[in-house]
Coordinates of C-alpha atoms in Angstrom, one line a residue:
M1 CA 21.0 13.6 2.9
A2 CA 21.7 12.3 6.3
A3 CA 18.9 10.4 7.7
S4 CA 18.8 12.8 10.9
S5 CA 17.8 15.7 8.6
I6 CA 14.2 14.4 7.4
R7 CA 11.3 13.1 9.4
M8 CA 8.7 11.0 7.8
V9 CA 5.4 12.9 7.4
T10 CA 2.5 11.6 8.5
L11 CA -1.5 11.8 8.1
Q12 CA -2.1 12.4 11.5
V13 CA -3.6 15.8 12.3
S14 CA -1.5 16.0 15.6
H15 CA 1.5 15.9 13.5
G16 CA 3.5 18.8 14.2
V17 CA 5.9 20.5 11.7
R18 CA 9.3 21.3 12.5
A19 CA 11.9 23.4 10.7
G20 CA 13.7 21.1 7.4
D21 CA 10.6 18.9 6.9
E22 CA 9.2 18.5 3.7
I23 CA 5.7 18.0 2.8
N24 CA 4.1 17.0 -0.1
C25 CA 0.5 17.0 -0.9
T26 CA -2.1 16.9 -3.6
I27 CA -4.8 19.8 -4.1
S28 CA -8.0 18.9 -5.7
E29 CA -9.0 20.8 -8.7
L30 CA -11.9 23.3 -7.7
Q31 CA -15.2 21.9 -8.9
P32 CA -17.8 23.8 -10.9
L33 CA -20.7 25.4 -8.8
R34 CA -23.9 25.1 -10.1
A35 CA -27.0 27.5 -10.0
E36 CA -30.3 26.0 -10.3
P37 CA -33.4 27.7 -11.0
E38 CA -35.7 27.9 -8.0
D39 CA -39.0 29.2 -7.6
I40 CA -38.3 31.9 -5.4
P41 CA -40.8 34.9 -5.1
L42 CA -39.6 38.3 -6.5
D43 CA -41.0 41.8 -5.6
I44 CA -41.1 42.9 -9.2
V45 CA -41.1 47.1 -9.5
F46 CA -41.1 47.0 -13.4
E47 CA -40.7 44.4 -16.0
D48 CA -40.4 44.4 -20.0
K49 CA -38.8 42.6 -22.7
H50 CA -35.4 44.5 -21.9
V51 CA -35.0 45.1 -18.5
L52 CA -36.2 43.8 -15.1
V53 CA -36.3 46.0 -12.0
V54 CA -36.7 44.1 -8.7
N55 CA -37.0 45.0 -5.1
K56 CA -34.1 43.1 -3.5
P57 CA -35.3 41.8 0.1
A58 CA -32.6 42.0 2.7
H59 CA -30.8 38.8 3.8
M60 CA -30.8 37.6 0.2
V61 CA -27.5 37.2 -1.7
V62 CA -27.4 38.5 -5.3
H63 CA -25.4 35.5 -6.9
P64 CA -24.1 32.1 -6.2
A65 CA -20.7 31.6 -4.1
P66 CA -19.2 29.0 -2.1
G67 CA -21.2 28.7 0.9
N68 CA -24.3 30.4 -0.9
A69 CA -25.3 28.0 -4.0
C70 CA -28.8 28.6 -3.3
G71 CA -31.9 30.9 -2.6
T72 CA -29.9 33.9 -4.5
L73 CA -31.4 36.5 -6.8
V74 CA -29.6 35.0 -9.6
N75 CA -31.5 31.5 -8.8
A76 CA -34.6 33.4 -8.7
I77 CA -34.1 35.0 -12.3
L78 CA -33.2 31.8 -13.6
H79 CA -36.3 30.3 -12.9
H80 CA -38.5 33.7 -13.7
C81 CA -36.8 34.1 -17.3
S82 CA -36.9 30.2 -17.9
I83 CA -33.5 29.1 -18.2
P84 CA -31.7 26.2 -17.2
T85 CA -28.9 25.3 -14.7
V86 CA -26.0 27.5 -14.9
A87 CA -22.4 26.0 -14.5
F88 CA -19.4 28.0 -13.6
S89 CA -16.1 27.8 -12.9
E90 CA -15.6 28.4 -8.8
R91 CA -11.9 29.3 -9.9
E92 CA -13.2 32.2 -12.0
L93 CA -15.3 33.1 -9.3
L94 CA -12.8 33.2 -6.4
S95 CA -10.6 35.5 -8.7
E96 CA -13.4 37.8 -8.8
V97 CA -13.8 38.5 -5.3
E98 CA -10.9 40.6 -4.8
D99 CA -11.0 42.9 -8.0
A100 CA -13.9 42.7 -10.3
S101 CA -16.4 43.2 -7.2
D102 CA -15.1 46.5 -6.5
S103 CA -16.6 47.2 -10.1
D104 CA -20.4 48.3 -11.2
D105 CA -19.6 46.2 -14.3
E106 CA -20.5 42.8 -14.3
S107 CA -19.9 40.5 -17.0
S108 CA -22.7 38.2 -17.0
T109 CA -25.8 38.5 -19.2
L110 CA -28.4 36.2 -20.3
A111 CA -27.4 36.7 -23.6
A112 CA -23.7 35.3 -22.7
Y113 CA -25.1 32.1 -21.0
Q114 CA -27.0 31.2 -24.2
N115 CA -24.3 32.1 -26.4
S116 CA -22.0 29.9 -24.4
M117 CA -24.8 26.8 -24.6
Q118 CA -24.7 27.0 -28.3
G119 CA -20.7 26.4 -28.5
G120 CA -19.7 30.3 -28.6
G121 CA -17.8 30.2 -25.0
S122 CA -14.3 29.9 -24.4
N123 CA -14.6 27.2 -22.1
S124 CA -17.0 24.3 -20.9
Y125 CA -18.2 26.5 -18.4
A126 CA -21.4 28.8 -19.0
S127 CA -19.8 32.4 -19.5
S128 CA -22.6 33.7 -17.3
V129 CA -22.0 33.5 -13.8
R130 CA -24.5 35.7 -12.5
P131 CA -27.3 36.3 -15.5
G132 CA -28.2 39.5 -16.1
I133 CA -26.5 41.3 -13.3
V134 CA -25.2 44.6 -13.7
H135 CA -24.5 45.7 -10.2
R136 CA -24.7 44.2 -6.8
L137 CA -26.1 45.1 -3.3
D138 CA -24.9 43.6 -0.1
K139 CA -26.8 40.5 1.2
G140 CA -27.8 42.7 4.0
T141 CA -29.3 45.8 2.0
S142 CA -32.7 45.8 0.6
G143 CA -34.0 47.6 -2.1
L144 CA -33.8 48.4 -6.1
L145 CA -31.5 46.6 -8.4
V146 CA -31.8 46.6 -12.2
V147 CA -31.4 43.3 -14.2
A148 CA -30.6 43.4 -18.1
K149 CA -32.7 40.4 -20.1
N150 CA -30.5 40.7 -23.3
E151 CA -27.0 41.2 -24.4
H152 CA -27.8 44.7 -26.0
S153 CA -29.6 46.0 -22.7
H154 CA -26.5 44.8 -20.3
A155 CA -23.8 46.6 -22.8
H156 CA -26.1 49.6 -22.7
L157 CA -26.5 49.6 -19.0
S158 CA -23.1 48.5 -18.3
K159 CA -21.7 51.5 -20.0
Q160 CA -24.4 53.5 -18.3
F161 CA -22.4 52.6 -14.7
K162 CA -19.0 53.3 -16.2
L163 CA -19.9 56.6 -17.0
H164 CA -21.5 57.0 -13.5
T165 CA -24.8 58.1 -15.2
I166 CA -27.0 55.8 -13.3
Q167 CA -28.9 57.8 -10.3
R168 CA -28.7 55.8 -7.2
V169 CA -30.2 56.9 -3.8
Y170 CA -29.8 55.2 -0.6
I171 CA -31.2 56.1 2.8
S172 CA -29.7 54.6 6.3
L173 CA -29.9 55.1 9.9
T174 CA -26.8 55.8 11.2
C175 CA -25.4 55.7 14.8
G176 CA -24.6 59.7 15.9
V177 CA -24.9 62.5 13.3
P178 CA -21.8 63.5 11.1
S179 CA -20.3 66.8 11.8
L180 CA -21.2 68.2 8.6
L181 CA -25.1 67.8 7.7
L182 CA -24.1 67.9 4.0
G183 CA -20.9 66.6 2.0
R184 CA -19.1 64.3 0.3
V185 CA -16.6 61.4 0.8
E186 CA -13.9 61.3 -1.7
V187 CA -11.5 58.8 0.1
P188 CA -10.2 55.3 -1.9
I189 CA -11.4 52.2 -0.7
G190 CA -9.7 48.8 -0.4
R191 CA -9.4 45.8 1.5
D192 CA -9.0 46.2 5.4
V193 CA -5.4 44.9 6.0
K194 CA -6.7 43.7 9.6
N195 CA -9.7 42.1 8.5
R196 CA -9.8 40.8 4.5
V197 CA -13.3 40.3 5.2
R198 CA -14.3 43.8 5.2
M199 CA -12.9 47.0 3.1
A200 CA -11.8 50.3 4.5
A201 CA -11.4 53.8 3.6
I202 CA -8.0 54.4 3.0
P203 CA -6.7 58.0 2.4
G204 CA -3.9 58.7 -0.1
P205 CA -3.3 57.9 -3.6
T206 CA -4.9 55.4 -5.7
N207 CA -2.1 54.4 -7.5
T208 CA -0.7 52.1 -5.0
G209 CA -2.7 49.2 -5.9
Q210 CA -4.1 48.9 -2.2
A211 CA -7.3 50.7 -3.1
R212 CA -9.6 52.2 -5.7
Y213 CA -11.2 55.6 -6.2
A214 CA -14.3 56.2 -4.4
A215 CA -16.8 59.1 -4.0
S216 CA -20.2 59.5 -1.8
R217 CA -22.4 62.4 -1.2
Y218 CA -24.8 62.3 1.7
K219 CA -26.9 64.8 3.4
V220 CA -28.7 64.4 6.9
I221 CA -32.6 64.1 6.4
E222 CA -33.6 64.1 9.8
V223 CA -31.8 64.1 13.3
L224 CA -33.1 61.5 15.2
A225 CA -33.4 60.4 19.1
G226 CA -31.7 63.9 20.3
G227 CA -28.6 63.3 17.9
S228 CA -28.3 59.5 19.1
A229 CA -28.8 58.5 15.6
A230 CA -30.1 60.0 12.2
L231 CA -31.9 59.3 8.7
V232 CA -29.2 59.7 6.1
E233 CA -29.3 60.2 2.1
W234 CA -26.7 58.7 0.2
R235 CA -25.8 59.2 -3.6
L236 CA -23.0 57.1 -5.1
E237 CA -20.7 58.6 -7.6
T238 CA -18.8 54.9 -8.1
G239 CA -19.7 51.7 -6.8
R240 CA -16.9 49.9 -4.7
T241 CA -17.8 47.0 -2.5
H242 CA -19.3 48.2 0.7
Q243 CA -19.0 51.8 -0.5
I244 CA -21.4 53.4 2.1
R245 CA -20.8 51.1 4.4
A246 CA -16.5 52.2 4.5
H247 CA -17.4 55.6 4.0
A248 CA -20.0 55.9 6.8
K249 CA -17.6 54.5 9.3
H250 CA -14.8 56.8 8.0
I251 CA -16.8 59.8 8.8
G252 CA -17.5 58.5 12.3
I253 CA -21.2 57.2 11.7
P254 CA -21.5 53.6 11.0
L255 CA -24.9 52.0 10.2
L256 CA -27.0 50.7 12.8
G257 CA -26.8 47.3 12.9
D258 CA -23.4 47.0 10.7
E259 CA -21.6 44.7 13.3
V260 CA -18.9 44.4 10.3
Y261 CA -17.9 48.4 10.4
G262 CA -18.9 49.3 13.9
G263 CA -22.6 49.7 14.1
T264 CA -22.7 47.3 16.7
R265 CA -25.4 46.4 19.2
G266 CA -23.0 47.6 22.1
M267 CA -22.5 51.2 20.4
I268 CA -26.4 51.5 19.8
L269 CA -27.0 50.6 23.4
S270 CA -24.2 53.3 24.4
L271 CA -26.0 56.1 22.5
L272 CA -29.7 55.3 23.1
Q273 CA -29.8 54.3 26.8
P274 CA -29.6 57.8 27.9
R275 CA -32.5 58.8 26.1
F276 CA -34.6 55.8 27.4
P277 CA -36.2 55.9 30.9
H278 CA -35.6 53.2 33.0
S279 CA -39.1 51.7 32.4
S280 CA -38.5 51.6 29.0
Q281 CA -35.3 49.6 28.7
G282 CA -36.8 46.7 27.5
K283 CA -37.9 48.6 24.6
L284 CA -34.6 49.6 24.1
S285 CA -33.2 45.8 24.2
Q286 CA -36.2 44.7 21.7
L287 CA -35.1 47.6 19.1
V288 CA -31.5 46.8 19.4
S289 CA -31.8 42.8 19.3
G290 CA -34.1 43.3 16.2
L291 CA -31.3 44.7 14.4
E292 CA -30.2 41.8 12.2
R293 CA -28.6 43.9 9.5
P294 CA -26.7 47.0 8.4
C295 CA -29.9 49.9 8.2
L296 CA -29.5 50.5 4.6
H297 CA -32.2 50.6 1.8
A298 CA -31.4 51.2 -2.0
L299 CA -34.6 54.0 -2.2
A300 CA -34.2 55.0 -5.9
L301 CA -32.9 53.9 -9.2
G302 CA -32.8 55.9 -12.3
F303 CA -31.1 54.8 -15.8
E304 CA -31.6 55.7 -19.5
H305 CA -33.8 52.6 -20.9
P306 CA -31.6 50.7 -23.3
Q307 CA -34.3 50.3 -25.9
T308 CA -36.2 53.4 -26.0
G309 CA -33.7 55.9 -24.5
K310 CA -36.3 57.3 -22.2
N311 CA -35.1 58.3 -19.1
T312 CA -36.9 56.0 -16.2
H313 CA -36.9 56.4 -12.6
F314 CA -37.9 54.2 -9.8
S315 CA -38.5 54.1 -6.0
C316 CA -39.7 51.7 -3.4
Q317 CA -40.2 52.6 0.5
P318 CA -38.2 50.6 2.8
P319 CA -39.2 47.5 4.2
E320 CA -40.7 46.7 7.7
D321 CA -37.7 46.4 9.8
F322 CA -36.1 49.5 8.7
A323 CA -39.6 51.6 9.0
E324 CA -40.3 50.1 12.7
V325 CA -36.5 51.0 13.9
L326 CA -36.9 54.6 12.4
S327 CA -40.4 54.9 14.0
Q328 CA -39.1 54.0 17.4
L329 CA -36.0 56.6 16.5
R330 CA -38.5 59.3 16.0
A331 CA -40.4 58.7 19.1
L332 CA -37.4 59.6 21.1
G333 CA -36.9 62.9 19.1
S334 CA -37.3 63.9 15.4
D335 CA -35.6 67.2 13.9
K336 CA -35.9 67.9 10.1
V337 CA -32.9 68.7 8.0
F338 CA -33.7 68.5 4.7

């Protein structure tokens, strides 16, 4: 090869790449991540030998991931259930982000972890990445989540999620009011091609591989602030990543505080400013600045108990931040619908 067609590659950051250059590099192996037990208080709604129902606070991540190796619900569960450190492959976790995260069915159980520690695992890592977690809530979402405490409970709950027999009720505060006060959104959800961090409602067939079937039912409970906002109840028929947030955006009512899906501070200000007298603009600014998460709360959860077979139902009221915003919006006008 002629000397003029090859350039020596340097290690300088400022080195510019040109057409025809050959670049050799070594990529380090992905290192295993570890989930350490942490003494994090849990708001336990119910617990027996088989299941644990917790009220997850907003801003808590459910399971460890790159950038969130500690302070997660899994870390708290490991401590609560007296389980030692869990090690897992980052490669396995990263491979789940695009696919498995779209499903309610999680592969992690306390029993699977214990089995792997006894030599029953298929590799050197514990097979339990998220001990007992059979469904998820977004970091910013507060509310009820059920955890399986043994293999039988996990299998039983996972089957209920697959059959869509789990009852899940969410409430949200939305920007504006939907044109239909009671409705069903049946639009597939997939990764947003313009922003891979978020999901998007993608109308059309689901056999293209770009999106998966998703359906949500909603009803407006209360019209707030003269129609500038609404208290909306959601019931999930499927459990796709960011399903409510993506469907709410699709029908034109992004959640208050959801900067990723359109419920930005700017939109909230534009909707509410006409409702606030000039002397109260300070209160409006305080309300908007206090929105640090999407206003979404998992209000109720119902399932068949994996051991007794009885239908069990749990509920928990929204936390203070949600309740405070709702109270301020009601002060600007409230019309009950359902």
